Coordinates of C-alpha atoms in Angstrom, one line a residue:
X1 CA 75.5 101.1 94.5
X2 CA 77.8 100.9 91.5
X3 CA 81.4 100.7 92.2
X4 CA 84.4 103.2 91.3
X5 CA 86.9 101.8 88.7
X6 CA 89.7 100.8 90.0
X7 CA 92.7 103.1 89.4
X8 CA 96.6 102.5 88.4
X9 CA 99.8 104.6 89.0
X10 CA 102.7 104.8 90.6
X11 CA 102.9 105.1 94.6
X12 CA 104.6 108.3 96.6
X13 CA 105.1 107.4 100.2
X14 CA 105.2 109.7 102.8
X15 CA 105.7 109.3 106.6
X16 CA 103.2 110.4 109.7
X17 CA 102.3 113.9 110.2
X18 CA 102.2 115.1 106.6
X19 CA 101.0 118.7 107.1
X20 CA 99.0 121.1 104.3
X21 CA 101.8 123.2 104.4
X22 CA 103.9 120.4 103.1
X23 CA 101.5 119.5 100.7
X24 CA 101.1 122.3 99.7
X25 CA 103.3 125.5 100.8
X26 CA 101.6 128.9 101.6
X27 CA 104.4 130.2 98.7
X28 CA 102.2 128.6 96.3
X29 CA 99.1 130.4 96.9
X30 CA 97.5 131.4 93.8
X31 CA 94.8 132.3 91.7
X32 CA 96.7 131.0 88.8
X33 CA 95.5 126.6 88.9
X34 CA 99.0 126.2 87.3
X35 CA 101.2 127.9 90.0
X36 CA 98.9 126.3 92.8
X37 CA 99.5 122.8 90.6
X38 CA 103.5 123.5 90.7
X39 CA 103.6 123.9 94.5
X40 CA 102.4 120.3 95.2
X41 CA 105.1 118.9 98.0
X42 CA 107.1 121.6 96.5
X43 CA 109.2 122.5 99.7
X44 CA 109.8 118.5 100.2
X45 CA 111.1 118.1 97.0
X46 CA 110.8 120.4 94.3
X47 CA 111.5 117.7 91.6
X48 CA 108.2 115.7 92.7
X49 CA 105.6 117.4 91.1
X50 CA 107.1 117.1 87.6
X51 CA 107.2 113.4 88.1
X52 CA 104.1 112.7 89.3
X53 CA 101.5 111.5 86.4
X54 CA 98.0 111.2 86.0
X55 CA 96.8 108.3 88.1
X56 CA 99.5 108.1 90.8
X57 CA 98.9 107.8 94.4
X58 CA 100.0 109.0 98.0
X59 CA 101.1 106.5 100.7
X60 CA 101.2 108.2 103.9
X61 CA 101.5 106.7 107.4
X62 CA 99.4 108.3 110.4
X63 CA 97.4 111.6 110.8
X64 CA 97.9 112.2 106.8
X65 CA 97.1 116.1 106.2
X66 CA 97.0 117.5 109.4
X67 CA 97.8 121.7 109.9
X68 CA 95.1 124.1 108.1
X69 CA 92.4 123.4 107.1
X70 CA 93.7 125.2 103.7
X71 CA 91.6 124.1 100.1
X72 CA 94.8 124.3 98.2
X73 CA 95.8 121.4 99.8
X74 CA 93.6 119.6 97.6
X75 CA 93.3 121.7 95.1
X76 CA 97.0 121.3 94.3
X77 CA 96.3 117.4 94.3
X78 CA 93.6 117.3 91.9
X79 CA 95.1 119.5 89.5
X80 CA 97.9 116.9 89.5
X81 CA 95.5 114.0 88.9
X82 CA 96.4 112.1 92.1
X83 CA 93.8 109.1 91.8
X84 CA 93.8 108.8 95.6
X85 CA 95.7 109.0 98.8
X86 CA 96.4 105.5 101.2
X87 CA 97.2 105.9 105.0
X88 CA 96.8 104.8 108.4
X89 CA 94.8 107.6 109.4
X90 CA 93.4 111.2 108.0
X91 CA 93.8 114.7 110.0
X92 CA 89.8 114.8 110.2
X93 CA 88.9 118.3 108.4
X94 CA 92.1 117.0 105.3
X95 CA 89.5 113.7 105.0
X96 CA 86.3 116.1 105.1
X97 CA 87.7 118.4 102.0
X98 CA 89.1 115.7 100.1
X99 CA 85.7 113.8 100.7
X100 CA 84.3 116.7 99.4
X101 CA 86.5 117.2 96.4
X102 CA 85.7 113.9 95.5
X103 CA 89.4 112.6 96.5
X104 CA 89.1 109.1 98.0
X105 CA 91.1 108.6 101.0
X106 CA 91.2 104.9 102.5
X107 CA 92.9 103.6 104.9
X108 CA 94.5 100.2 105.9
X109 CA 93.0 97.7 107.3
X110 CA 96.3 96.7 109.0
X111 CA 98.5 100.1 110.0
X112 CA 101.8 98.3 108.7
X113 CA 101.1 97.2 105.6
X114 CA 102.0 100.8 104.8
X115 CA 105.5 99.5 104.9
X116 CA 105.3 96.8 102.5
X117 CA 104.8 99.9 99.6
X118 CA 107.9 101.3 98.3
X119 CA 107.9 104.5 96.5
X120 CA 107.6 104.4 92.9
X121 CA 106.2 101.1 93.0
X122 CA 103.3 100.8 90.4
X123 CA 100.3 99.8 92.6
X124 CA 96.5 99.5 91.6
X125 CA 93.5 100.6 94.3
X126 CA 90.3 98.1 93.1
X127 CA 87.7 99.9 95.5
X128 CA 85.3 96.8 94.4
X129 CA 87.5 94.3 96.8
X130 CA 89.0 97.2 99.0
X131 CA 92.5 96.1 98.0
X132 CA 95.5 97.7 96.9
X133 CA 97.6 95.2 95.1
X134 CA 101.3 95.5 94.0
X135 CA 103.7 94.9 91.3
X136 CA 105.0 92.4 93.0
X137 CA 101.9 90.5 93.3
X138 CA 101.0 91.8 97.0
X139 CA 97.4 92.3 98.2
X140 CA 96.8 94.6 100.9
X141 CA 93.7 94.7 102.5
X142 CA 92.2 98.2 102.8
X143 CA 89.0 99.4 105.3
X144 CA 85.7 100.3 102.9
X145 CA 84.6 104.1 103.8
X146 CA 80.9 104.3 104.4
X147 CA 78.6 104.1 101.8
X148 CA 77.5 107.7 101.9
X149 CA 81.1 108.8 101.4
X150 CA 81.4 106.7 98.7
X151 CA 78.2 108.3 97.3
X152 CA 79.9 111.6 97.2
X153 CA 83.0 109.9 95.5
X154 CA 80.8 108.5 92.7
X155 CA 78.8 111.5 92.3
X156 CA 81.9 113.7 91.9
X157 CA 82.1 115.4 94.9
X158 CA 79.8 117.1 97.3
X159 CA 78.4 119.9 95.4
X160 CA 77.9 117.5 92.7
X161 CA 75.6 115.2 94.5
X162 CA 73.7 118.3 96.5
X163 CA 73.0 119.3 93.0
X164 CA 71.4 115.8 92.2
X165 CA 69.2 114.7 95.4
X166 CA 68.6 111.4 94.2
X167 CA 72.0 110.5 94.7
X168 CA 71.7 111.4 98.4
X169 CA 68.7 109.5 99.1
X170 CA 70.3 106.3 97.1
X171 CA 72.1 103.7 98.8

């Protein structure tokens, strides 16, 4: 199975218990990709989204997207070309959609090296190794997801691999 490239940006670090409707709050709700793209952690800080660029990650402690089960969640994620999200643990139906979406989420191998990211750091995701290595030449182990769901990753998301059945029967 070929691997994903590895992806660069700066990290935003979050604590447990990140809900969708701090990811992305229900005033946000739109039609209009640009209005559901400026609600991204809007009601945490409103002078986050601007900053974030393309290729940036989330660093979130436990149970990472829990709440509703709400697509703009992600939505709002992608359109601001967050490479991936890092935690301890996923709200299940959050990892599902993002899965789906092709958004990798990964988690750490060890629950506390979430601490030894500090926000703003630049940090680089190498999903050949499973390691998330700093700029200040720290290597954190992170747990492989199984190959199917890396299928879907590579593929471009779920609807994108259905579309190609040879990409589900590969492994």
């Amino acid at each position: 199975m070929s691997q994903l490239n590895p992806v660069r940006g700066h990290a935003w670090a979050f604590g447990d218990d990140v809900n969708t409707d701090v990811i992305h709050p229900p005033s946000f709700f739109s039609l209009d990709r640009e209005v559901v793209k400026r609600g991204l952690f809007h009601e945490f800080d409103p002078e986050l989204q601007p900053a974030i660029m393309p290729g940036d990650m989330i660093i979130g402690g436990r149970n990472f997207g829990c709440g509703s089960s709400r697509e703009t969640s992600i939505q709002s994620l992608l359109l601001n070309r967050i490479a991936a999200i890092v935690a301890v643990d996923f709200a299940r139906i959050f990892y599902r959609s993002a899965t789906n979406n092709a958004l990798p989420c990964v988690t750490f191998a060890d629950p506390d090296d979430r601490h030894r990211i500090r926000a703003g750091q630049r940090i680089e995701l190498d999903f050949a190794t499973w390691t998330l290595h700093t700029d200040a030449d720290d290597h954190i182990a992170l747990e492989p997801p199984g190959a199917f769901v890396q299928r879907i990753w590579q593929a471009g998301g779920l609807l994108e691999m259905l579309d190609k059945p040879e990409k589900i029967r590969s492994g």
